[in-house]
Short mmCIF file of C-alpha atoms in Angstrom, two decimals:
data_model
loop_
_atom_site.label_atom_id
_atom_site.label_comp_id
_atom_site.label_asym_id
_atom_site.label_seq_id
_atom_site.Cartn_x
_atom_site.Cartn_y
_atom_site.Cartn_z
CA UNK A 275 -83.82 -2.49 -106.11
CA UNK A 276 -80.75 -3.76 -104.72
CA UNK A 277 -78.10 -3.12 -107.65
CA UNK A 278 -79.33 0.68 -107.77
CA UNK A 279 -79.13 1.11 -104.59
CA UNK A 280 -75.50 0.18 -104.71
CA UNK A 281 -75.15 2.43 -107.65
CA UNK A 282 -76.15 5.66 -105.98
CA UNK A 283 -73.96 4.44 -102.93
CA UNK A 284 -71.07 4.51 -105.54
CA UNK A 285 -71.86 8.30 -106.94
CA UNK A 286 -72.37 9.44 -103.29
CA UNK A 287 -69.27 8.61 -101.91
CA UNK A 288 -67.33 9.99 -105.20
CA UNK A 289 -69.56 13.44 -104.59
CA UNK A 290 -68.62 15.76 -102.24
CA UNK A 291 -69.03 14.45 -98.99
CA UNK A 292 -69.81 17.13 -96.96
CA UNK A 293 -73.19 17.15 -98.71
CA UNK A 294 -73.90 13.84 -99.14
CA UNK A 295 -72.69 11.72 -95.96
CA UNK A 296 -76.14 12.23 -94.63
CA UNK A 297 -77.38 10.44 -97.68
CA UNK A 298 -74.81 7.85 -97.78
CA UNK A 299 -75.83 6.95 -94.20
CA UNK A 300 -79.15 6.86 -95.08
CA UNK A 301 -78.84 4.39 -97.94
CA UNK A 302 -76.63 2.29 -95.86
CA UNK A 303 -79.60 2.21 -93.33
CA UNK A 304 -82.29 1.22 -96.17
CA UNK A 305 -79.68 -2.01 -97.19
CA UNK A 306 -80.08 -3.09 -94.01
CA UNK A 307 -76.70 -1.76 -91.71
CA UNK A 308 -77.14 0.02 -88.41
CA UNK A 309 -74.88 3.50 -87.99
CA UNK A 310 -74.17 5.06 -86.05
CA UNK A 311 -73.68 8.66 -86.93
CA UNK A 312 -73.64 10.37 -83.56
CA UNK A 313 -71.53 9.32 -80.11
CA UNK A 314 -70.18 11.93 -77.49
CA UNK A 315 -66.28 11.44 -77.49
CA UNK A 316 -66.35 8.41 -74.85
CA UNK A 317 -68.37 6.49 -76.59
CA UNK A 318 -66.29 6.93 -80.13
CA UNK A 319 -63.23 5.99 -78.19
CA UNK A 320 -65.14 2.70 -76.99
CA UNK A 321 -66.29 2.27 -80.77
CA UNK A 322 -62.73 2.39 -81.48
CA UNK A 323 -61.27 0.04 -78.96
CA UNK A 324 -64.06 -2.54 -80.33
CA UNK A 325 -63.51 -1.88 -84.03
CA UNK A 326 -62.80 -4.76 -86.04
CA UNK A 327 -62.87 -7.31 -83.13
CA UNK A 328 -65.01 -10.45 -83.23
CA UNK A 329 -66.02 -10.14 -79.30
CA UNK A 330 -63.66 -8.28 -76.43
CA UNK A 331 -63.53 -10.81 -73.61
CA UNK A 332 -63.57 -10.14 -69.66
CA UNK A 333 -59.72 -9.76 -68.39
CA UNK A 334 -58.16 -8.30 -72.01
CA UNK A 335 -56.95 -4.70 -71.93
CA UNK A 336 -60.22 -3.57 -74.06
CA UNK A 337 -62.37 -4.83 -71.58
CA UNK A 338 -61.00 -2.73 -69.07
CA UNK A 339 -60.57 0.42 -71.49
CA UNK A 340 -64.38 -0.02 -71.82
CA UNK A 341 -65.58 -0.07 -68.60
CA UNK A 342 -63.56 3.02 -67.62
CA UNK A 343 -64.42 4.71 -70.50
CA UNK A 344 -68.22 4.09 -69.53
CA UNK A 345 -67.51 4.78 -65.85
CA UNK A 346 -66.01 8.48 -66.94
CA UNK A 347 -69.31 9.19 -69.19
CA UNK A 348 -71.50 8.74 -66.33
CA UNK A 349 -69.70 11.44 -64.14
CA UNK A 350 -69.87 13.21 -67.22
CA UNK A 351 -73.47 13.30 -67.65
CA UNK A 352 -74.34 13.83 -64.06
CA UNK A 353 -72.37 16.63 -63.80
CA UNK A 354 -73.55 17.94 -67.14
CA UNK A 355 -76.34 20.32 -68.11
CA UNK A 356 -78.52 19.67 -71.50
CA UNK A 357 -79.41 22.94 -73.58
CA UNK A 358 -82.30 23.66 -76.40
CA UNK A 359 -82.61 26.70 -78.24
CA UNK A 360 -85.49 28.21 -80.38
CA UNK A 361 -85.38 30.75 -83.07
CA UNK A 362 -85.50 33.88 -80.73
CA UNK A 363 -81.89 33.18 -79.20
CA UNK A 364 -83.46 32.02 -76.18
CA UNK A 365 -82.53 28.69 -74.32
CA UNK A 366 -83.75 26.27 -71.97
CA UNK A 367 -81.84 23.88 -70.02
CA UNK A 368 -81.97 21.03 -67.76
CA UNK A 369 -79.66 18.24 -66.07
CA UNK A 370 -78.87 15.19 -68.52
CA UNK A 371 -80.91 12.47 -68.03
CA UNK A 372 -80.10 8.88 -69.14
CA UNK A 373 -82.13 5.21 -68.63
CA UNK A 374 -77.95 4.59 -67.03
CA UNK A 375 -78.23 7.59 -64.49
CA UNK A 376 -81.91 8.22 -64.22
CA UNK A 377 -83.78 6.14 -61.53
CA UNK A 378 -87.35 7.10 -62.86
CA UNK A 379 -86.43 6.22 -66.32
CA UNK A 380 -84.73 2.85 -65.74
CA UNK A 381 -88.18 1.39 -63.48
CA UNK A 382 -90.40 3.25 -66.41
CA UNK A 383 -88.20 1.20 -68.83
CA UNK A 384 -88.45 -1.88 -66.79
CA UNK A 385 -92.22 -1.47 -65.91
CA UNK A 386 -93.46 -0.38 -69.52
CA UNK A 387 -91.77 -4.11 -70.79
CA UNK A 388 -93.45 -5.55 -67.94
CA UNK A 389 -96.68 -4.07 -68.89
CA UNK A 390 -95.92 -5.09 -72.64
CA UNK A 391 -95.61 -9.05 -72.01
CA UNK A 392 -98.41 -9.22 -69.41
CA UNK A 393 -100.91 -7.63 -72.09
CA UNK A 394 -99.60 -10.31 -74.57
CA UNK A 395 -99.64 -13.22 -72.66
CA UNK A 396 -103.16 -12.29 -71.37
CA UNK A 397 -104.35 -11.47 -74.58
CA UNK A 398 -102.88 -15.12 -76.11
CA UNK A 399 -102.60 -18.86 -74.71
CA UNK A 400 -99.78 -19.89 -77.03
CA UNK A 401 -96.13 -18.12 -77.71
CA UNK A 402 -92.65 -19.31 -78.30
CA UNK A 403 -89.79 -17.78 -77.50
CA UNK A 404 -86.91 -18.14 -80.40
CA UNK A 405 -83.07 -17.19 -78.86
CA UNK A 406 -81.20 -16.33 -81.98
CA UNK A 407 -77.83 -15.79 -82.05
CA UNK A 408 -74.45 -15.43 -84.99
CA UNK A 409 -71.56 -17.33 -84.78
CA UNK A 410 -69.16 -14.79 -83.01
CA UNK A 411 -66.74 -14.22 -86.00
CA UNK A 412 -67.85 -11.25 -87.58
CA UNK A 413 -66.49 -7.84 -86.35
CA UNK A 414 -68.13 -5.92 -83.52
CA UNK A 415 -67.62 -2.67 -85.55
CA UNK A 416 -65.64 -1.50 -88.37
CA UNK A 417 -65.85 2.14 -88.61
CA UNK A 418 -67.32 4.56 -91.55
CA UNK A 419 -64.72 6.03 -93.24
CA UNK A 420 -65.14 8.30 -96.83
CA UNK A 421 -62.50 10.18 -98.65
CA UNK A 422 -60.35 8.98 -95.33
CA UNK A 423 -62.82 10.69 -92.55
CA UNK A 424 -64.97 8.60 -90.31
CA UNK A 425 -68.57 9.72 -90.53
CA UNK A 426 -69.95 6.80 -88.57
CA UNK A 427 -69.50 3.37 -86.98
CA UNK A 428 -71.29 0.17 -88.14
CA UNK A 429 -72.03 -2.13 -85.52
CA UNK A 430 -71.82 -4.99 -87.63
CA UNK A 431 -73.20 -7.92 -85.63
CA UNK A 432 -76.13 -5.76 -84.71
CA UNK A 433 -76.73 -5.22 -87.92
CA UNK A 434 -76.22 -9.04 -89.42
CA UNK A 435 -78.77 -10.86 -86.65
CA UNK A 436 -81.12 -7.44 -86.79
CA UNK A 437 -81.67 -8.26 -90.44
CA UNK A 438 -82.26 -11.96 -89.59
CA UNK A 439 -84.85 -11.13 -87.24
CA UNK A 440 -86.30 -9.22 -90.52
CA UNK A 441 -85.98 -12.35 -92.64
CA UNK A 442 -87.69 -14.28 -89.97
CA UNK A 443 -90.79 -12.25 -88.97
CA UNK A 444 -91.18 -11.89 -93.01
CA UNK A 445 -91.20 -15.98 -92.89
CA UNK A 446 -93.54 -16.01 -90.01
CA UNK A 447 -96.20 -14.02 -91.45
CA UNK A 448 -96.11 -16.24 -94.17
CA UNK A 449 -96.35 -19.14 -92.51
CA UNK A 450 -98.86 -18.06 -90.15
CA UNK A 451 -101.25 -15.61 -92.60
CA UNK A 452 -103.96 -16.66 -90.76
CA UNK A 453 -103.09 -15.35 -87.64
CA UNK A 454 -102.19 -11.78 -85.84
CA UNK A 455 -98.76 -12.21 -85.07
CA UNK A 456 -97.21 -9.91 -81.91
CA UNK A 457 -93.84 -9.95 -80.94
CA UNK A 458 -91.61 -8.86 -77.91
CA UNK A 459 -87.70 -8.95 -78.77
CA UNK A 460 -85.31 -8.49 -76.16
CA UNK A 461 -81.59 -7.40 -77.02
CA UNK A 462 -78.93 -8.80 -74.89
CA UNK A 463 -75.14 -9.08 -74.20
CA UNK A 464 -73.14 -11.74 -73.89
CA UNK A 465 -69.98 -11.19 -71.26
CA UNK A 466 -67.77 -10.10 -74.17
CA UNK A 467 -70.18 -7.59 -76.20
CA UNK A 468 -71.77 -10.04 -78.97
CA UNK A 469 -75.28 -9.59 -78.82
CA UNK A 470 -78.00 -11.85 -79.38
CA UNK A 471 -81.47 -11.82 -79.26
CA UNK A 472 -84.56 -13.31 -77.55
CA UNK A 473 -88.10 -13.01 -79.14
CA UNK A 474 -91.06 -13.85 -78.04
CA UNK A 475 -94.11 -14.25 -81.12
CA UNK A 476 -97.27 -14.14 -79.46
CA UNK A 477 -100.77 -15.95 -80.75
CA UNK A 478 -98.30 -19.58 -82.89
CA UNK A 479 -98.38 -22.50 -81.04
CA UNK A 480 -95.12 -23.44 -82.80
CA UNK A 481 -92.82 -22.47 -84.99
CA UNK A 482 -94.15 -24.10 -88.20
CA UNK A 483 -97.90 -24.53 -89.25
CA UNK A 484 -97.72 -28.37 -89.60
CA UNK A 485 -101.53 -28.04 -91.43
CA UNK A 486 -100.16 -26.30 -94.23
CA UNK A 487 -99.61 -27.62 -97.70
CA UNK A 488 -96.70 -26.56 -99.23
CA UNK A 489 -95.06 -25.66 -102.97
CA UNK A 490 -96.64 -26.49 -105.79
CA UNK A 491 -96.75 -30.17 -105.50
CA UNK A 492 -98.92 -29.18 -102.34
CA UNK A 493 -96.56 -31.57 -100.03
CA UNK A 494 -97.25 -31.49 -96.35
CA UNK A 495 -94.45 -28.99 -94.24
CA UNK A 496 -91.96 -32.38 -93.55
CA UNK A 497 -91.56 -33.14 -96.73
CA UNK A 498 -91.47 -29.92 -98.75
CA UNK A 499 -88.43 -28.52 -95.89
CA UNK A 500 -86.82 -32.16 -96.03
CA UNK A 501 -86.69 -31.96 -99.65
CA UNK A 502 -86.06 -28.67 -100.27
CA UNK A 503 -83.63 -28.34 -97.92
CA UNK A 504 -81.44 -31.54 -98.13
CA UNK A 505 -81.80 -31.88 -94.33
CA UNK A 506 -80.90 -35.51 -92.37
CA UNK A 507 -83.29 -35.75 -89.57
CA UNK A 508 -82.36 -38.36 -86.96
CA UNK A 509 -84.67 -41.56 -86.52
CA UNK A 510 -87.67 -40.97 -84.70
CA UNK A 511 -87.45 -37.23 -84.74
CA UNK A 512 -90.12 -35.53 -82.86
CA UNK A 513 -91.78 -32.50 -84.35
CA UNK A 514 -89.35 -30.01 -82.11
CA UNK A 515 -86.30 -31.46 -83.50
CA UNK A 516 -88.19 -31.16 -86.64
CA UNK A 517 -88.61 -27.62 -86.42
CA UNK A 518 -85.09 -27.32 -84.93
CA UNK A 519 -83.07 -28.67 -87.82
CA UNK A 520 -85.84 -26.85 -90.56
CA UNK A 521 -85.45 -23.18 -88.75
CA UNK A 522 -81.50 -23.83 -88.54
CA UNK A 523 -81.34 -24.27 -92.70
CA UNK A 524 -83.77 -21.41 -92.96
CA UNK A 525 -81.58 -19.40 -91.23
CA UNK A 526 -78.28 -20.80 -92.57
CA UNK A 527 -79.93 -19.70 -96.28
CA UNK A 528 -81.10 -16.07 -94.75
CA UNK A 529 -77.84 -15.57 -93.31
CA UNK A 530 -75.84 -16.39 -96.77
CA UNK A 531 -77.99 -14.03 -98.39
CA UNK A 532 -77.13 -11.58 -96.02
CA UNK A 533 -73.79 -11.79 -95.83
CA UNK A 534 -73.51 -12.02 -99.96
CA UNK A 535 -75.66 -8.49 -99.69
CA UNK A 536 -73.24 -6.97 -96.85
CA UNK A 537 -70.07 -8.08 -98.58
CA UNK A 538 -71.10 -6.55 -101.59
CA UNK A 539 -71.53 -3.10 -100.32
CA UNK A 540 -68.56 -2.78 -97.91
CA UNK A 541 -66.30 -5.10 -99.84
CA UNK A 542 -65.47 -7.33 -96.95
CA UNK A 543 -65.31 -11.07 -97.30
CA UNK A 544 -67.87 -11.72 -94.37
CA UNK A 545 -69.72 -14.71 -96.28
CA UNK A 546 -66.16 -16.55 -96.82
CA UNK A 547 -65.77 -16.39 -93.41
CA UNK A 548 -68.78 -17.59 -92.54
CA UNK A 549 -68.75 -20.77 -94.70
CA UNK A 550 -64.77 -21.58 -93.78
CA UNK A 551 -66.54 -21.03 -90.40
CA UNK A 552 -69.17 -23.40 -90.97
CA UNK A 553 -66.67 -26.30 -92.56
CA UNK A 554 -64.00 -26.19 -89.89
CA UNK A 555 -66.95 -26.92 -87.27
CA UNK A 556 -68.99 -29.24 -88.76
CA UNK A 557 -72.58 -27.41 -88.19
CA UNK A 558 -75.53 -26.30 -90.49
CA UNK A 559 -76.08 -22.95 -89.33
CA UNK A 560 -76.73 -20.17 -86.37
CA UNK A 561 -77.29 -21.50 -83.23
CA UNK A 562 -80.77 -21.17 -82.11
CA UNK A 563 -83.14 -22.34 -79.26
CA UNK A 564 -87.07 -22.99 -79.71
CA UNK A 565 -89.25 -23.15 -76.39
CA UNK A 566 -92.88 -23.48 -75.94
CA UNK A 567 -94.79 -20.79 -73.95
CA UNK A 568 -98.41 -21.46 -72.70
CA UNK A 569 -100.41 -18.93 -70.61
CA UNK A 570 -97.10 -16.74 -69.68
CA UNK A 571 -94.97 -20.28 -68.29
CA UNK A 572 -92.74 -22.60 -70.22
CA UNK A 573 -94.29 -25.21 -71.79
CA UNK A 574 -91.67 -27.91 -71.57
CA UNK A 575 -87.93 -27.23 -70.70
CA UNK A 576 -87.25 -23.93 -69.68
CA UNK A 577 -83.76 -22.51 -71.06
CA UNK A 578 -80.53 -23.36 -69.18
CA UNK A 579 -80.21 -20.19 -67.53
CA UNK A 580 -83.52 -19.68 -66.61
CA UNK A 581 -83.23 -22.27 -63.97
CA UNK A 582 -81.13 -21.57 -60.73
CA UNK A 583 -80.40 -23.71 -58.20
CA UNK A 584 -80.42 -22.82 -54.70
CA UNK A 585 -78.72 -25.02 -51.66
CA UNK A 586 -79.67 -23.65 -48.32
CA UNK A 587 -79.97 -26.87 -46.19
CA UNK A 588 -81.98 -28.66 -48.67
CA UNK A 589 -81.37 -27.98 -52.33
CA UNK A 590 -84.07 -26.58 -54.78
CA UNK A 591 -84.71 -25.13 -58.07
CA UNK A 592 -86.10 -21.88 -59.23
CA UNK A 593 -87.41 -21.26 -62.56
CA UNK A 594 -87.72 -18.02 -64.20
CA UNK A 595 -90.85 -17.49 -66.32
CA UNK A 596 -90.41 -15.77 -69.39
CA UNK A 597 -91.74 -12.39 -68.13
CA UNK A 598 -88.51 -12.29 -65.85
CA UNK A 599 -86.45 -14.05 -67.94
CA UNK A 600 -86.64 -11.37 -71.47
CA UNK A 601 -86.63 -8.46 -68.77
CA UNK A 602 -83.45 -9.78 -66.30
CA UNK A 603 -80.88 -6.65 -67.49
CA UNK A 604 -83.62 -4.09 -67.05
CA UNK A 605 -84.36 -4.84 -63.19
CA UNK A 606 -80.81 -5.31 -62.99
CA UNK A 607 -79.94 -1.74 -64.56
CA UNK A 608 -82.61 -0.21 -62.16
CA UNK A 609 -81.29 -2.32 -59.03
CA UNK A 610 -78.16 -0.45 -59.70
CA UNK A 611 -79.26 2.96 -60.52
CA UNK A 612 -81.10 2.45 -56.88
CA UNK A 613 -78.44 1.45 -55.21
CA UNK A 614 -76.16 3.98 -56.61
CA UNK A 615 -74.40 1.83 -58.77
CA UNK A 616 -75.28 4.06 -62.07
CA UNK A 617 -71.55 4.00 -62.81
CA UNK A 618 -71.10 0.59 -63.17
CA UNK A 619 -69.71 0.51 -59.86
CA UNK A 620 -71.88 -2.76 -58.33
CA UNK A 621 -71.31 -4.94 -61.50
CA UNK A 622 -68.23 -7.42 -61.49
CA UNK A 623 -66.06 -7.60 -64.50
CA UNK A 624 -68.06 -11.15 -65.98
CA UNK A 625 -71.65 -9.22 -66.56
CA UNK A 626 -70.16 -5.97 -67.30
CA UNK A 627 -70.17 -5.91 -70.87
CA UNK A 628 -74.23 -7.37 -70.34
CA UNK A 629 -74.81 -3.53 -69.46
CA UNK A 630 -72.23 -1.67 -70.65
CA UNK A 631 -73.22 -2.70 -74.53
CA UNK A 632 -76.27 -1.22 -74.56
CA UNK A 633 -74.27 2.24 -73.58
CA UNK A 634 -71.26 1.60 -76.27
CA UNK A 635 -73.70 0.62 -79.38
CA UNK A 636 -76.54 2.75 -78.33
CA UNK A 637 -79.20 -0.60 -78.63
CA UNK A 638 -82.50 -0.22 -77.12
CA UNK A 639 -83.28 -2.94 -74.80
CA UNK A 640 -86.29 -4.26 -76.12
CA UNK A 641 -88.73 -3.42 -79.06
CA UNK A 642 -92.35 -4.81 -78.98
CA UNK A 643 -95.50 -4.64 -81.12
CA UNK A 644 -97.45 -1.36 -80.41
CA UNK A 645 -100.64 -2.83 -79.73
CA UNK A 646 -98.97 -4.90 -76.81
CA UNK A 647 -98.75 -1.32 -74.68
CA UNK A 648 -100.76 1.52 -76.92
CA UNK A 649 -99.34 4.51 -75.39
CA UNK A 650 -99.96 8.17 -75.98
CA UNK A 651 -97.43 10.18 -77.76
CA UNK A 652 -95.67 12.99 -75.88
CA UNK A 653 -96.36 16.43 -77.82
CA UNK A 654 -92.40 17.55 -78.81
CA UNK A 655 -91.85 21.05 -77.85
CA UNK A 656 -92.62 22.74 -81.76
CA UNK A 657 -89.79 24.80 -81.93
CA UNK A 658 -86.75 23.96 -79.63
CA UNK A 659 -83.85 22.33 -80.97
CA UNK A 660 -81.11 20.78 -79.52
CA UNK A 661 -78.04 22.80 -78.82
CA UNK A 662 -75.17 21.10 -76.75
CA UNK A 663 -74.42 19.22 -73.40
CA UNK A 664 -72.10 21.75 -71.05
CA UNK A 665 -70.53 20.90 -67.58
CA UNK A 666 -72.54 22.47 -64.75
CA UNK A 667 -70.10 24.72 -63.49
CA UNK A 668 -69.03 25.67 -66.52
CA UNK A 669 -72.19 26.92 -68.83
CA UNK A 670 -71.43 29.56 -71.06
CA UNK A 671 -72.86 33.15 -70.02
CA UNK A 672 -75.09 34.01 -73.30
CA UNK A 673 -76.62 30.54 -72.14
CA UNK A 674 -77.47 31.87 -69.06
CA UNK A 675 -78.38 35.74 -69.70
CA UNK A 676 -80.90 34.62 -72.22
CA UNK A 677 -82.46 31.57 -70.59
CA UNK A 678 -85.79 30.72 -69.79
CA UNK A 679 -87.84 28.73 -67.44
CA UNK A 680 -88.90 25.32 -68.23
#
């Protein structure tokens, strides 16, 4: 499937490409890459700025260009009007509203996620939460370009760990066929735009089903991953480190496979990279972090960050569950849509880019199973189509003469 795939990617591009750059999108989307095909003109100047950079660090020149650039799309949208049309020339239209300038939709977001992990940790006693992260190498975004136009951006990191969260929950179901498998992944920013990710799989005790038989020599999980994967375990190794060192060579062999695939199609040398990468620093693949959860707490030690130590007279520490912990940037983009901070105003430079990415790659914060929150679709409007975003004060008269009411 893969080699014809590449084929028709080949006679698309040489077609003419006002037809086909739909299509070529769209076949870039079913190998796996993330476009992104539409961005009002301050985000496509942000795409720019990050193009081709490996991560955009607080105090550089980009990171400033960014946050302006986000700062200046906010006024635009509040001062903006969104308008549909239909097929009898009439319009409708309403102020923009976005989960960055929109107080009810950032506490829906936040609450709806809430909702999400309480019905999962209810409905199961045992979780772990996997943080899964690339080495930060490969290039924010490189843009789209055919017959010397840009039709698109590629997030590119986005795209390499999304498809290694693929590779994984394929692995998991495998390992654990047994067993209804729910997950809850949270997207996040680090300070200077690489994302990573945490997931939470609901109803495994643990990452790998030690009462499994494995291959066809039937070998029990230890030795078939030892084996098959040439992997030195220290002395003594408890069954965390065990899982530890066998999910880092999974992923290490998901992410070569990967790469191979993504260099292939865009003709970029990311796999290279990646092993000079992996040479110069001595390691065996993607960092990763394993924790146990049991009845909605950690099970063991908590992540790094999620403890925070207070000193007011006496010193103590806080933990933060998981519930808090997978949900931090959403109560923290509401806190500041509330406090009228929707412009980025109340957030120093350091955690900037931790909300400002989801604006400038257009990521979701979260994704979840359905059947952790069953909600009921909303009915779309059956024939109104989007027209255009206008300023306010300045919305065209044949918008106005032949508008409607809501």
């Amino acid at each position: 499937m893969f080699p014809s795939l590449v084929k028709r990617l080949v006679v698309l591009q040489k077609n003419d490409l006002s037809i086909n750059s739909t299509a070529y999108i769209q076949e870039l989307r079913k190998l796996g890459l993330r476009v992104i095909s539409r961005a009002n003109s301050f985000r496509e100047k942000g795409l720019l700025i990050a193009q081709h950079k490996p991560s955009i660090k607080p105090g550089s020149r980009e990171h400033a260009d960014l946050a302006f650039l986000y700062k200046e799309c906010i006024r635009w949208w509040e001062n903006s009007v969104i308008v549909f049309y239909n097929d009898f020339g009439q319009f409708i239209y309403n102020d923009v509203s976005t989960r960055f300038t929109d107080e009810k939709r950032a506490k829906w977001n936040w609450l709806k996620s809430r909702m999400a992990l309480k019905n999962g940790f209810r409905e199961f006693k045992d979780s772990i939460m996997i943080t899964l992260t690339v080495p930060h190498i490969f290039p924010l975004v490189i843009p789209l370009e055919v017959n010397g136009r840009i039709i698109g951006f590629i997030p590119l990191q986005d795209s390499i760990i999304s498809e290694l969260k693929n590779y994984l929950s394929d692995w998991l179901r495998q390992m654990w066929k047994d067993r209804k498998i729910k997950t809850f992944t949270a997207y996040e920013y680090h300070r200077d735009y690489v994302l990573h990710l945490h997931i939470i799989i609901f109803n495994i005790p643990y990452l790998i089903d030690w009462s499994r038989k494995f291959g066809k020599k039937k070998e029990d999980a230890l030795t078939y991953y030892v084996r098959k994967y040439k992997i030195e375990l220290p002395p003594e190794a408890e069954k965390s480190q065990i899982s530890k060192h066998i999910f880092t060579a999974l992923l290490d062999k998901w992410l070569i496979e990967i790469l191979a695939k993504f260099d292939s199609i865009l003709g970029t040398k990311l796999l290279q990279t990646y092993l000079d990468f992996k040479k110069k620093h001595n390691i065996q693949g993607p960092i990763n972090e394993i924790h146990k959860i049991k009845d909605g707490k950690w099970d063991g030690t908590p992540p790094k960050d999620a403890m925070k130590t207070y000193s007011s007279g006496a010193a103590y520490r806080e933990v933060i569950q998981p519930d808090d912990y997978v949900t931090k940037y959403l109560l923290k983009i509401y806190s500041m849509i509330t406090n009228g901070g929707g412009g980025g105003g109340g957030i120093d430079e350091e955690n900037q880019a931790k909300v400002f990415g989801y604006w400038l790659f257009g990521k979701r914060f979260n994704s979840f199973s359905r059947s952790l929150l069953p909600l009921k679709k909303i009915p779309k409007l059956p024939y109104w189509r989007f027209y255009g975003i206008f300023n306010k004060l300045n919305l065209p008269d044949y918008i106005i003469r032949n508008s409607i009411s809501w």
